[in-house]
Coordinates of C-alpha atoms and ligand atoms in Angstrom, one line a residue:
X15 CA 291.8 131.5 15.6
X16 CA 295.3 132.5 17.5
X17 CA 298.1 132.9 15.7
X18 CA 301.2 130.7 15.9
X19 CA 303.4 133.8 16.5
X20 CA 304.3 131.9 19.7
X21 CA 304.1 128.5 18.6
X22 CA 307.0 125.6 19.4
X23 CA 307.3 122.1 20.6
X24 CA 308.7 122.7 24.2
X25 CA 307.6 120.1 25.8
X26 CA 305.8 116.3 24.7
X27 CA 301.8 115.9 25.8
X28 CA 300.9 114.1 23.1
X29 CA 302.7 111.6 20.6
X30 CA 303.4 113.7 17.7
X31 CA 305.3 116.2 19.8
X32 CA 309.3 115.5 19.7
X33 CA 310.8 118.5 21.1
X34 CA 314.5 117.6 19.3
X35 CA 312.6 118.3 16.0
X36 CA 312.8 121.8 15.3
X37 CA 309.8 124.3 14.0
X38 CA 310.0 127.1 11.7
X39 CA 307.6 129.8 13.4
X40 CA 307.8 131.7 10.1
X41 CA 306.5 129.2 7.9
X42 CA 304.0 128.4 10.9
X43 CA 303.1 131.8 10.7
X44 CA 302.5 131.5 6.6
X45 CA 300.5 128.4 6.5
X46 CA 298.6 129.6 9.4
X47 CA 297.9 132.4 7.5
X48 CA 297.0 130.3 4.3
X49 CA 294.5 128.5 6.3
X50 CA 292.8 132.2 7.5
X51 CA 292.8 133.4 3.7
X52 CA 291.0 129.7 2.9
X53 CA 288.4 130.4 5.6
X54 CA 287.8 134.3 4.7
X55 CA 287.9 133.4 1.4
X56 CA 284.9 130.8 1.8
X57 CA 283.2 133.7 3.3
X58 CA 283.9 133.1 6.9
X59 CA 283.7 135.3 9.2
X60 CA 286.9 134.8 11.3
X61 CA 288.0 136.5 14.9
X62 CA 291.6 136.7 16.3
X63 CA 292.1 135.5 19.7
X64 CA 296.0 137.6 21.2
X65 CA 298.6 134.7 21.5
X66 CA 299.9 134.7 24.9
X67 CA 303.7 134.7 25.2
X68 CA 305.1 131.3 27.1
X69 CA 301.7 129.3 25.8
X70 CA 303.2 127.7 22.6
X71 CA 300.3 125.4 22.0
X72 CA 297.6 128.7 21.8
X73 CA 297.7 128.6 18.3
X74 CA 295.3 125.1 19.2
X75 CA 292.1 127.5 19.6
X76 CA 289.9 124.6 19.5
X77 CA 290.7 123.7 23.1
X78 CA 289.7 126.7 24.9
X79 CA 285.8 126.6 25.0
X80 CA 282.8 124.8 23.4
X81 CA 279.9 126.9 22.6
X82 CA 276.4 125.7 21.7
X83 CA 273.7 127.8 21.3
X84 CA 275.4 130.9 22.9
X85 CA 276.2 129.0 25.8
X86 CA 280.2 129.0 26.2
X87 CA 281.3 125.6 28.6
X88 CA 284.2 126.7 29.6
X89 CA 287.7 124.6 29.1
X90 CA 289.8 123.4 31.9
X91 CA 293.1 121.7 30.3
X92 CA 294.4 118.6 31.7
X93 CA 298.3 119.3 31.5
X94 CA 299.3 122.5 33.3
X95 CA 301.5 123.5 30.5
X96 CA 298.5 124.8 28.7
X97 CA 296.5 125.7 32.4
X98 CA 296.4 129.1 31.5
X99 CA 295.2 129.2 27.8
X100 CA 291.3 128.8 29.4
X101 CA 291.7 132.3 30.9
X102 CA 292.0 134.2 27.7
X103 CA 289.3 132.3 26.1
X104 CA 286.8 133.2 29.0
X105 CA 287.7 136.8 28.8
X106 CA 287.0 137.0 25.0
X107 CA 283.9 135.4 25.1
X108 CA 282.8 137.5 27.9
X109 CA 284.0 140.6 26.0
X110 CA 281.3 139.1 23.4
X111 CA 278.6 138.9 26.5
X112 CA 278.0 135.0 26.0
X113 CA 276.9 133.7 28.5
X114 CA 280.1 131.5 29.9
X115 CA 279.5 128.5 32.4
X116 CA 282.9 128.0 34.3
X117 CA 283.9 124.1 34.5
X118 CA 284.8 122.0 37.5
X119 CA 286.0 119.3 35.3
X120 CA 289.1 118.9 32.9
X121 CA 288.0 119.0 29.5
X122 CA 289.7 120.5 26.3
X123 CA 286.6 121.9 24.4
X124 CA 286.1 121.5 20.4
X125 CA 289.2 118.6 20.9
X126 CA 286.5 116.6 22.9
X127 CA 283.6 118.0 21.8
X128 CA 281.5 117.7 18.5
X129 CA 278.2 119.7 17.8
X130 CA 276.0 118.2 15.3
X131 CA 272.2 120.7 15.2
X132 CA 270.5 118.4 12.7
X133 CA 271.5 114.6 14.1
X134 CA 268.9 113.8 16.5
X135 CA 267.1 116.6 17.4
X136 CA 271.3 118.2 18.4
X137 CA 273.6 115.9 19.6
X138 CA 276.6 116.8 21.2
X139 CA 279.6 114.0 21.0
X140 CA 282.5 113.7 23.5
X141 CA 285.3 112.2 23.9
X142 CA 287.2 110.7 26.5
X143 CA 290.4 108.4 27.1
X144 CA 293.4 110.4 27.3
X145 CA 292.3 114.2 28.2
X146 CA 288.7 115.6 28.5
X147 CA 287.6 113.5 31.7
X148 CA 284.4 111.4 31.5
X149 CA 282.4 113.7 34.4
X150 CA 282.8 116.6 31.9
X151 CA 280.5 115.1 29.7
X152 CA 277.6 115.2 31.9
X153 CA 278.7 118.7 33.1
X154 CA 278.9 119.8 29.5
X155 CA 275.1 118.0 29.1
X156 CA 273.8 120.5 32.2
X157 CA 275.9 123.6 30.8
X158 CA 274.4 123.3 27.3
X159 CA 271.3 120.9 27.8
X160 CA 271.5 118.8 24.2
X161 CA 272.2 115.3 25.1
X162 CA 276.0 114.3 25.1
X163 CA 277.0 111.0 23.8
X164 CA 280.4 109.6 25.2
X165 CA 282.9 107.6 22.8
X166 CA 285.9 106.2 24.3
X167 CA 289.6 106.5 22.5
X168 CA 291.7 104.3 23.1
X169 CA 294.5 104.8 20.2
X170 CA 297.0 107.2 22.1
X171 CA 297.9 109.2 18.6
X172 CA 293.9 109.9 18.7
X173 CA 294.0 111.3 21.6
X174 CA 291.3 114.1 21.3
X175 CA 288.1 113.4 19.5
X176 CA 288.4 115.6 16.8
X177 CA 291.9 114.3 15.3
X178 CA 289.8 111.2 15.1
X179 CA 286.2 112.5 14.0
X180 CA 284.6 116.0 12.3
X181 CA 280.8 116.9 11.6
X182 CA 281.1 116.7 7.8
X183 CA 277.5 118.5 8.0
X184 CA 274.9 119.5 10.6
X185 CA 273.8 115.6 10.9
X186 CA 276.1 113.8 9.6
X187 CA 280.3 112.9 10.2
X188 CA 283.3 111.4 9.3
X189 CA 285.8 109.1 11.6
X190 CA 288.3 107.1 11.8
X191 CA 286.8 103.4 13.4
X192 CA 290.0 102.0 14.7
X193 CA 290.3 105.3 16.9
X194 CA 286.9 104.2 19.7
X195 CA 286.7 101.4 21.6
X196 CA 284.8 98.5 19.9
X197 CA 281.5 100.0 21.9
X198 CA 281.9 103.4 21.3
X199 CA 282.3 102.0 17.1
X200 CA 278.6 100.6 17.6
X201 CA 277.4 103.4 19.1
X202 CA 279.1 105.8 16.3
X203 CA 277.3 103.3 13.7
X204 CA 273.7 103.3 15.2
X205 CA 274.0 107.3 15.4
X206 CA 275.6 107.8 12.0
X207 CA 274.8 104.9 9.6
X208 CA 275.7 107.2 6.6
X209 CA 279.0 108.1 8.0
X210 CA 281.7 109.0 6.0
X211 CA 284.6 106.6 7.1
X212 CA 288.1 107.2 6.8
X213 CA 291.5 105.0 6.5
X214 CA 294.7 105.0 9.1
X215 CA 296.7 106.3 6.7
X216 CA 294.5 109.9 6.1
X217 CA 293.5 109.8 9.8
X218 CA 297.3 109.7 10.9
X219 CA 297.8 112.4 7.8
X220 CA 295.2 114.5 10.8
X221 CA 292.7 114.4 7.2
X222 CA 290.0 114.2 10.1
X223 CA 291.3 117.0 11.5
X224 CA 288.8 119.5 9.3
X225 CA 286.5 122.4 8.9
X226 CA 283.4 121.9 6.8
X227 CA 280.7 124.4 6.3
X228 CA 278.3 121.7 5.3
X229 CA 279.5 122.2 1.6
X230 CA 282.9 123.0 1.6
X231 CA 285.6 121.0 3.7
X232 CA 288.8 122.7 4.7
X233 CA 291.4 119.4 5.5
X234 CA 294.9 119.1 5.5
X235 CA 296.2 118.1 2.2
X236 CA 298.0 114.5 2.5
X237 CA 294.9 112.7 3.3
X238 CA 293.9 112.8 -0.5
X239 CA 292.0 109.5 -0.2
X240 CA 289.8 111.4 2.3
X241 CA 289.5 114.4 0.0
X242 CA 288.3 111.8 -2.7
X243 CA 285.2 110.3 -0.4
X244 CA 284.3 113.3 0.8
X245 CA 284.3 114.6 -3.3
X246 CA 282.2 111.1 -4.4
X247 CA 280.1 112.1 -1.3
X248 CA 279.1 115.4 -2.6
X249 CA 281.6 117.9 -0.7
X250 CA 283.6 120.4 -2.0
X251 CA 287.3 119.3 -0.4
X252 CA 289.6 122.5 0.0
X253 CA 293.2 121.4 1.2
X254 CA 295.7 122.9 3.2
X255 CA 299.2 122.3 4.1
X256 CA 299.4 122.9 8.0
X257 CA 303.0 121.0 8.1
X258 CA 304.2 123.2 10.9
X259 CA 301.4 123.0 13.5
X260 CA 301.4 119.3 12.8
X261 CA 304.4 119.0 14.5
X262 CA 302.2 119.8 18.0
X263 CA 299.7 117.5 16.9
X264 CA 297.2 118.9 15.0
X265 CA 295.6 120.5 12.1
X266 CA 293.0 122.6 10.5
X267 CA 290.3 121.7 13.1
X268 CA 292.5 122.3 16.4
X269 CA 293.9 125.8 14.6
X270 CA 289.6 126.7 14.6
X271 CA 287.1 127.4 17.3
X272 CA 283.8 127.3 16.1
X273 CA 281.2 129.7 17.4
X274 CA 277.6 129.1 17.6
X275 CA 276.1 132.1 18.8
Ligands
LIG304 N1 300.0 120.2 21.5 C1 298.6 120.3 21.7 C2 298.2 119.4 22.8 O1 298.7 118.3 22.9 C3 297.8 120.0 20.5 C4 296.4 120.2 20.6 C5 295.6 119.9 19.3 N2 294.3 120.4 19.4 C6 293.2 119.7 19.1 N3 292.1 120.3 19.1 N4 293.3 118.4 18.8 O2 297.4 119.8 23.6

């Protein structure tokens, strides 16, 4: 996780952003913090990444890498703003000694990228429409060498995979349908059968936008129909409020980079 010490909407790369509309980097900083304390408290284990003055969208930690295995696949960001985020997530997972493979192509990490150990012998699913480019998928498939299934977007508010889908488990996830393009929907419901599925209203709430350790799901809190399926389902739903870091377009799963080592 990076703090939001340095968090503001300065400039518009994605719908939700309206630079007019102001942020209060205190309260940013609090339910940032909230969302740590949830995590720790779950008995997470959770490492800081330094927030780099001038990079207001850091606090996003999910975009930096996507590791699998112990294998980090590097990030290469599509808007320039953000350019220069990749270079501090490469140094601390080098820091670590994981072995890092640098990427040719643009793609945003855990925003494209989904993990899931227990679905088909470990699938990895991708996304692709509006940043992580489709080439990355294949050099994400050589990097890490688990099959990577593509899924188009094609709702510009969904515009990385995980505001619009999250591993609920190790084999099993939740998404919003209207999100993928009507192919990428029949290859979501071949592959996950027993997905959990999830209504406009709590995918535009970012209620997709989650954390779940298998057992316990960390999701924003106003996508309380969400909270109640994933409850029905089994889950143990633990809400946040993430109001501030919404207003850059995402939530609890941007704010996380999960490692796999
Ligand atoms: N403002 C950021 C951007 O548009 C938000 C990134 C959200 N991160 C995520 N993993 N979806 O790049």
């Amino acid at each position: 996780m990076c703090s939001p010490e340095h968090f503001a909407v300065e400039y518009a790369i994605n719908p939700w952003m309206d630079v007019t509309a102001p942020v209060d980097s205190e309260l940013a900083v609090k339910q940032w913090d909230r969302l740590r304390e949830t995590l720790v408290g779950l008995g997470h284990e959770v490492h800081l990444l330094t927030p780099g003055r001038g990079l207001p969208d850091m606090v996003y930690a999910a975009n930096g890498a996507f590791m699998v295995d112990g294998t980090v696949y590097g990030a290469r960001f599509k808007h320039e703003q953000r350019a220069a985020e990749a270079a501090a997530h490469r140094a601390w997972h080098e820091s670590r000694g994981w072995r890092f493979i640098a990427p040719i192509e643009v793609n945003e990490g855990e925003g494209d990228f989904a993990y899931l150990p227990e679905a088909h012998g470990g699938v990895i699913l991708a996304g692709h429409g509006f940043r992580t480019e489709l080439p990355a998928h294949a050099e994400a498939q050589e990097a890490l060498g688990r099959p990577v299934v593509s899924l188009r977007l094609v709702d510009p508010r969904f515009y990385h995979l995980d505001v619009a889908l999250a591993s609920i488990d190790d084999a099993n996830v939740a998404y919003y349908p209207g999100a993928f393009s009507a192919a990428s929907q029949r290859v979501l419901t071949q592959l996950f059968p027993d997905a959990l599925l999830a209504d406009a209203e709590d995918a535009l709430a970012f209620g997709l936008n989650l954390v779940s350790d298998g057992h316990n799901v960390v999701l924003n809190s106003e996508a309380t129909r969400l909270a109640g399926k994933l409850k029905a389902a089994g889950y143990h739903p633990v809400p946040v409020e993430l109001a501030e870091v919404k207003k850059g377009g995402g939530s609890v799963k941007c704010c996380v980079a999960e490692l796999r080592p």
